[in-house]
Amino acid sequence: MREILFRGQRIDNGEWVYGSLLVDCDNSRMIIPSGKGVFAGEKVKPETVSQFTGLKDSNGVEIYEGDNTNFGKVFFHYGCFCIKSEHGGYPVNLMDWDLEMIEVLSNTHG
């Protein structure tokens, strides 16, 4: 079974944090690094939270929801992660791509 990972930008300094997602009762978001307790969690900007797809690009870079690749943007669509070109067309399931052709260029939030 794969670990479900998330990332988000810290509110206090803008650094990226990777780990488990916790949504607090006030609807704030916190990322807890793997192997750490809840008290080690960092509050993150909710709009920057994205999930790891479980896949890596041709350079070994983890692919997250919201990443911009050489073929388009990665997003979650009807139960799967897809890429859709900015030029239009239908979303294509990320699992249908040859990952040796995919390269993460940036993510939506820098």
Coordinates of N, CA, C and O in Angstrom, one line a residue:
M1 N 0.8 -1.2 0.0 CA 0.0 0.0 0.0 C 0.9 1.2 0.0 O 1.9 1.3 0.7
R2 N 0.6 2.2 -0.8 CA 1.4 3.4 -0.9 C 0.9 4.4 0.1 O -0.2 4.5 0.5
E3 N 1.9 5.2 0.6 CA 1.7 6.3 1.5 C 1.0 7.5 0.7 O 1.5 7.8 -0.3
I4 N 0.0 8.0 1.3 CA -0.6 9.2 0.6 C 0.1 10.4 1.2 O 0.0 10.7 2.4
L5 N 0.7 11.2 0.3 CA 1.5 12.4 0.7 C 0.9 13.6 0.1 O 0.3 13.6 -1.0
F6 N 1.1 14.7 0.8 CA 0.7 16.0 0.4 C 1.9 17.0 0.5 O 2.8 16.7 1.2
R7 N 1.7 18.2 -0.1 CA 2.7 19.3 0.1 C 1.9 20.5 0.2 O 0.7 20.6 -0.2
G8 N 2.5 21.5 0.8 CA 1.9 22.8 1.0 C 2.9 23.9 1.4 O 3.9 23.5 2.0
Q9 N 2.6 25.1 1.1 CA 3.6 26.2 1.5 C 3.2 26.7 2.9 O 2.1 27.0 3.2
R10 N 4.3 26.8 3.7 CA 4.1 27.3 5.1 C 3.6 28.7 5.1 O 4.0 29.5 4.2
I11 N 2.7 29.0 6.0 CA 2.1 30.4 6.1 C 3.2 31.3 6.6 O 3.3 32.5 6.0
D12 N 4.1 30.9 7.5 CA 5.0 31.9 8.1 C 6.2 32.2 7.2 O 6.7 33.4 7.2
N13 N 6.7 31.3 6.3 CA 7.9 31.6 5.5 C 7.8 31.2 4.1 O 8.8 31.4 3.3
G14 N 6.8 30.6 3.6 CA 6.6 30.2 2.2 C 7.4 28.9 1.8 O 7.3 28.5 0.7
E15 N 8.1 28.3 2.7 CA 8.8 27.0 2.4 C 7.8 25.9 2.2 O 6.7 25.9 2.8
W16 N 8.2 24.9 1.3 CA 7.3 23.8 1.1 C 7.5 22.7 2.2 O 8.6 22.5 2.6
V17 N 6.4 22.2 2.6 CA 6.4 21.1 3.6 C 5.7 19.9 3.0 O 4.7 20.0 2.2
Y18 N 6.3 18.7 3.2 CA 5.8 17.4 2.7 C 5.4 16.5 3.8 O 6.1 16.3 4.7
G19 N 4.3 15.8 3.6 CA 3.8 14.8 4.6 C 2.4 14.5 4.6 O 1.7 14.6 3.5
S20 N 1.8 14.3 5.7 CA 0.4 14.0 5.9 C -0.4 15.3 6.0 O 0.1 16.2 6.6
L21 N -1.7 15.3 5.5 CA -2.5 16.5 5.6 C -3.5 16.3 6.8 O -4.1 15.3 7.0
L22 N -3.6 17.4 7.6 CA -4.5 17.5 8.7 C -5.4 18.7 8.4 O -4.8 19.8 8.3
V23 N -6.7 18.6 8.4 CA -7.6 19.7 8.3 C -8.2 19.9 9.7 O -8.8 19.0 10.3
D24 N -7.9 21.1 10.3 CA -8.3 21.4 11.7 C -9.8 21.8 11.7 O -10.4 22.0 10.7
C25 N -10.4 21.8 12.9 CA -11.8 22.2 13.0 C -12.2 23.6 12.5 O -13.3 23.8 12.2
D26 N -11.2 24.5 12.4 CA -11.4 25.8 11.9 C -11.2 25.8 10.4 O -11.1 26.9 9.8
N27 N -11.0 24.7 9.8 CA -10.8 24.5 8.3 C -9.4 24.9 7.9 O -9.2 25.1 6.7
S28 N -8.5 25.2 8.8 CA -7.1 25.5 8.4 C -6.4 24.1 8.1 O -6.9 23.1 8.4
R29 N -5.3 24.3 7.3 CA -4.6 23.1 6.9 C -3.2 23.0 7.5 O -2.6 24.0 7.7
M30 N -2.8 21.8 7.8 CA -1.5 21.6 8.4 C -0.9 20.3 7.7 O -1.6 19.4 7.5
I31 N 0.4 20.4 7.5 CA 1.2 19.3 6.9 C 2.0 18.7 8.1 O 2.8 19.5 8.7
I32 N 1.9 17.4 8.3 CA 2.7 16.8 9.3 C 3.8 15.9 8.6 O 3.4 15.0 7.9
P33 N 5.1 16.3 8.8 CA 6.1 15.5 8.1 C 6.1 14.0 8.5 O 5.7 13.7 9.7
S34 N 6.4 13.1 7.6 CA 6.3 11.7 7.9 C 7.2 11.3 9.1 O 8.3 11.8 9.3
G35 N 6.6 10.5 10.0 CA 7.3 10.0 11.1 C 7.3 11.0 12.3 O 7.8 10.7 13.3
K36 N 6.6 12.1 12.1 CA 6.5 13.2 13.2 C 5.1 13.2 13.8 O 4.2 12.7 13.2
G37 N 5.0 13.7 14.9 CA 3.7 13.8 15.6 C 3.0 15.1 15.2 O 3.5 16.0 14.5
V38 N 1.7 15.2 15.6 CA 0.9 16.3 15.2 C 1.5 17.6 15.7 O 1.4 18.6 15.0
F39 N 2.2 17.6 16.8 CA 2.8 18.9 17.3 C 4.0 19.4 16.4 O 4.4 20.5 16.5
A40 N 4.4 18.5 15.5 CA 5.5 18.9 14.6 C 4.9 19.5 13.3 O 5.7 19.9 12.4
G41 N 3.6 19.5 13.2 CA 3.0 20.0 11.9 C 3.1 21.5 11.7 O 3.4 22.2 12.6
E42 N 3.1 21.9 10.4 CA 3.2 23.2 10.1 C 2.0 23.7 9.4 O 1.5 23.0 8.5
K43 N 1.4 24.9 9.8 CA 0.3 25.4 9.1 C 0.7 25.9 7.7 O 1.7 26.5 7.5
V44 N -0.2 25.5 6.7 CA 0.1 25.9 5.3 C -1.0 26.6 4.7 O -2.2 26.6 5.2
K45 N -0.7 27.3 3.6 CA -1.7 28.1 2.9 C -2.6 27.1 2.2 O -2.2 26.2 1.4
P46 N -4.0 27.1 2.5 CA -4.9 26.1 1.9 C -4.8 26.0 0.4 O -4.9 24.9 -0.1
E47 N -4.7 27.1 -0.3 CA -4.7 27.1 -1.7 C -3.5 26.4 -2.3 O -3.4 26.1 -3.5
T48 N -2.4 26.1 -1.5 CA -1.2 25.5 -2.1 C -1.2 24.0 -1.8 O -0.2 23.3 -2.3
V49 N -2.1 23.5 -1.1 CA -2.1 22.0 -0.7 C -2.4 21.2 -2.0 O -3.3 21.5 -2.7
S50 N -1.5 20.2 -2.2 CA -1.7 19.3 -3.4 C -1.2 17.9 -3.0 O -0.4 17.7 -2.2
Q51 N -1.8 16.9 -3.7 CA -1.5 15.5 -3.4 C -0.5 14.9 -4.3 O -0.5 15.2 -5.5
F52 N 0.4 14.1 -3.8 CA 1.4 13.3 -4.6 C 0.7 12.3 -5.4 O -0.2 11.6 -4.9
T53 N 1.0 12.2 -6.7 CA 0.3 11.2 -7.6 C 0.8 9.8 -7.4 O 0.2 8.9 -7.9
G54 N 2.0 9.7 -6.7 CA 2.6 8.3 -6.6 C 3.6 8.1 -7.7 O 4.2 7.0 -7.8
L55 N 3.7 9.0 -8.6 CA 4.6 8.8 -9.8 C 5.7 9.9 -9.9 O 5.6 10.9 -9.2
K56 N 6.8 9.5 -10.6 CA 7.9 10.4 -10.8 C 8.1 10.7 -12.3 O 7.8 9.8 -13.1
D57 N 8.6 11.9 -12.6 CA 8.9 12.2 -14.0 C 10.2 11.6 -14.5 O 10.8 10.8 -13.8
S58 N 10.6 12.0 -15.7 CA 11.8 11.4 -16.3 C 13.1 11.7 -15.6 O 14.1 11.0 -15.7
N59 N 13.0 12.7 -14.7 CA 14.2 13.1 -13.9 C 14.1 12.6 -12.5 O 14.9 13.0 -11.7
G60 N 13.1 11.8 -12.2 CA 13.0 11.3 -10.8 C 12.3 12.3 -9.9 O 12.3 12.1 -8.7
V61 N 11.7 13.3 -10.4 CA 11.0 14.3 -9.6 C 9.6 13.9 -9.3 O 8.9 13.4 -10.3
E62 N 9.1 13.9 -8.1 CA 7.8 13.5 -7.7 C 6.8 14.4 -8.4 O 7.0 15.7 -8.5
I63 N 5.7 13.8 -8.9 CA 4.7 14.6 -9.6 C 3.5 14.8 -8.7 O 2.9 13.8 -8.2
Y64 N 3.1 16.1 -8.5 CA 2.0 16.4 -7.6 C 0.9 17.1 -8.4 O 1.1 17.7 -9.4
E65 N -0.3 17.0 -7.9 CA -1.4 17.7 -8.4 C -1.1 19.2 -8.4 O -0.4 19.7 -7.5
G66 N -1.4 19.8 -9.5 CA -1.0 21.3 -9.7 C 0.3 21.5 -10.4 O 0.6 22.7 -10.7
D67 N 1.1 20.5 -10.6 CA 2.4 20.6 -11.3 C 2.1 21.0 -12.8 O 1.2 20.5 -13.4
N68 N 3.0 21.8 -13.3 CA 3.0 22.1 -14.8 C 4.1 21.2 -15.4 O 5.2 21.3 -15.0
T69 N 3.7 20.5 -16.4 CA 4.7 19.6 -17.1 C 4.8 20.1 -18.5 O 4.1 21.0 -18.9
N70 N 5.7 19.5 -19.2 CA 6.0 19.8 -20.6 C 4.7 19.5 -21.5 O 4.7 19.9 -22.6
F71 N 3.7 18.8 -21.0 CA 2.5 18.5 -21.8 C 1.3 19.1 -21.2 O 0.2 19.1 -21.9
G72 N 1.3 19.8 -20.1 CA 0.2 20.4 -19.5 C 0.2 20.3 -18.0 O 1.1 19.9 -17.4
K73 N -1.0 20.7 -17.4 CA -1.1 20.8 -16.0 C -1.7 19.5 -15.4 O -2.6 18.9 -16.0
V74 N -1.2 19.0 -14.3 CA -1.7 17.8 -13.6 C -2.8 18.2 -12.7 O -2.7 19.2 -11.9
F75 N -3.9 17.5 -12.7 CA -5.0 17.7 -11.9 C -5.8 16.4 -11.6 O -5.6 15.5 -12.3
F76 N -6.6 16.4 -10.6 CA -7.4 15.3 -10.2 C -8.8 15.4 -10.9 O -9.5 16.4 -10.8
H77 N -9.2 14.4 -11.6 CA -10.4 14.4 -12.5 C -11.1 13.0 -12.5 O -10.5 12.1 -12.9
Y78 N -12.3 13.0 -12.0 CA -13.1 11.7 -12.0 C -12.3 10.5 -11.4 O -12.2 9.5 -12.0
G79 N -11.6 10.7 -10.3 CA -11.0 9.6 -9.6 C -9.6 9.3 -10.0 O -9.0 8.3 -9.6
C80 N -9.0 10.1 -10.9 CA -7.6 9.8 -11.3 C -6.8 11.1 -11.6 O -7.5 12.2 -11.8
F81 N -5.5 11.1 -11.6 CA -4.7 12.2 -11.9 C -4.5 12.2 -13.4 O -4.2 11.2 -14.0
C82 N -4.7 13.4 -14.0 CA -4.7 13.6 -15.4 C -3.8 14.8 -15.8 O -3.5 15.6 -15.0
I83 N -3.5 14.8 -17.1 CA -2.8 16.0 -17.6 C -3.7 16.5 -18.7 O -4.2 15.8 -19.5
K84 N -3.9 17.9 -18.7 CA -4.6 18.5 -19.8 C -3.8 19.6 -20.3 O -3.3 20.5 -19.6
S85 N -3.7 19.7 -21.6 CA -2.9 20.7 -22.3 C -3.6 22.0 -22.2 O -4.8 22.1 -22.2
E86 N -2.8 23.1 -22.1 CA -3.3 24.4 -22.1 C -3.9 24.8 -23.5 O -4.6 25.8 -23.6
H87 N -3.7 24.0 -24.5 CA -4.2 24.2 -25.8 C -5.6 23.6 -26.0 O -6.1 23.6 -27.1
G88 N -6.1 22.9 -25.0 CA -7.4 22.3 -25.0 C -7.3 20.8 -25.2 O -6.3 20.2 -24.9
G89 N -8.4 20.2 -25.6 CA -8.4 18.7 -25.7 C -8.9 18.1 -24.4 O -9.3 18.8 -23.5
Y90 N -9.0 16.8 -24.4 CA -9.5 16.0 -23.3 C -8.3 15.7 -22.3 O -7.2 15.6 -22.7
P91 N -8.7 15.7 -21.0 CA -7.7 15.2 -20.1 C -7.3 13.8 -20.3 O -8.1 13.0 -20.7
V92 N -6.0 13.5 -20.1 CA -5.5 12.2 -20.3 C -4.9 11.7 -19.0 O -4.2 12.3 -18.3
N93 N -5.4 10.5 -18.6 CA -5.0 9.8 -17.3 C -3.4 9.8 -17.3 O -2.8 9.3 -18.2
L94 N -2.9 10.2 -16.2 CA -1.4 10.2 -16.0 C -0.8 8.8 -16.2 O 0.3 8.7 -16.7
M95 N -1.6 7.8 -15.8 CA -1.1 6.4 -15.9 C -1.0 6.0 -17.4 O -0.3 5.0 -17.6
D96 N -1.6 6.7 -18.3 CA -1.5 6.3 -19.7 C -0.3 7.0 -20.4 O -0.1 6.7 -21.6
W97 N 0.4 7.8 -19.7 CA 1.5 8.5 -20.3 C 2.8 7.7 -20.1 O 2.9 6.9 -19.1
D98 N 3.7 7.8 -21.0 CA 5.1 7.3 -20.8 C 5.8 8.3 -20.0 O 6.1 9.4 -20.4
L99 N 6.1 7.9 -18.7 CA 6.7 8.8 -17.7 C 8.1 9.3 -18.1 O 8.5 10.3 -17.7
E100 N 8.7 8.5 -19.0 CA 10.0 9.0 -19.5 C 9.9 10.2 -20.4 O 10.9 10.8 -20.8
M101 N 8.7 10.5 -20.8 CA 8.4 11.7 -21.7 C 8.0 12.9 -20.9 O 8.0 14.1 -21.3
I102 N 7.6 12.7 -19.6 CA 7.0 13.8 -18.8 C 8.2 14.4 -18.0 O 9.0 13.8 -17.4
E103 N 8.1 15.8 -17.9 CA 9.1 16.5 -17.1 C 8.3 17.6 -16.4 O 7.6 18.4 -17.0
V104 N 8.5 17.6 -15.1 CA 7.8 18.7 -14.2 C 8.6 19.9 -14.4 O 9.8 20.0 -14.2
L105 N 7.9 21.0 -14.8 CA 8.6 22.3 -15.1 C 8.4 23.2 -13.9 O 9.3 24.0 -13.6
S106 N 7.3 23.2 -13.3 CA 7.0 24.1 -12.1 C 5.7 23.6 -11.5 O 5.1 22.6 -12.0
N107 N 5.3 24.2 -10.4 CA 3.9 24.0 -9.9 C 3.1 25.3 -9.9 O 3.7 26.3 -10.1
T108 N 1.9 25.1 -9.7 CA 0.9 26.3 -9.8 C 1.3 27.4 -8.9 O 1.1 28.6 -9.2
H109 N 1.9 27.1 -7.8 CA 2.2 28.1 -6.8 C 3.7 28.5 -6.7 O 4.1 29.0 -5.7
G110 N 4.4 28.2 -7.7 CA 5.9 28.6 -7.7 C 6.7 27.5 -7.2 O 7.6 27.1 -6.9

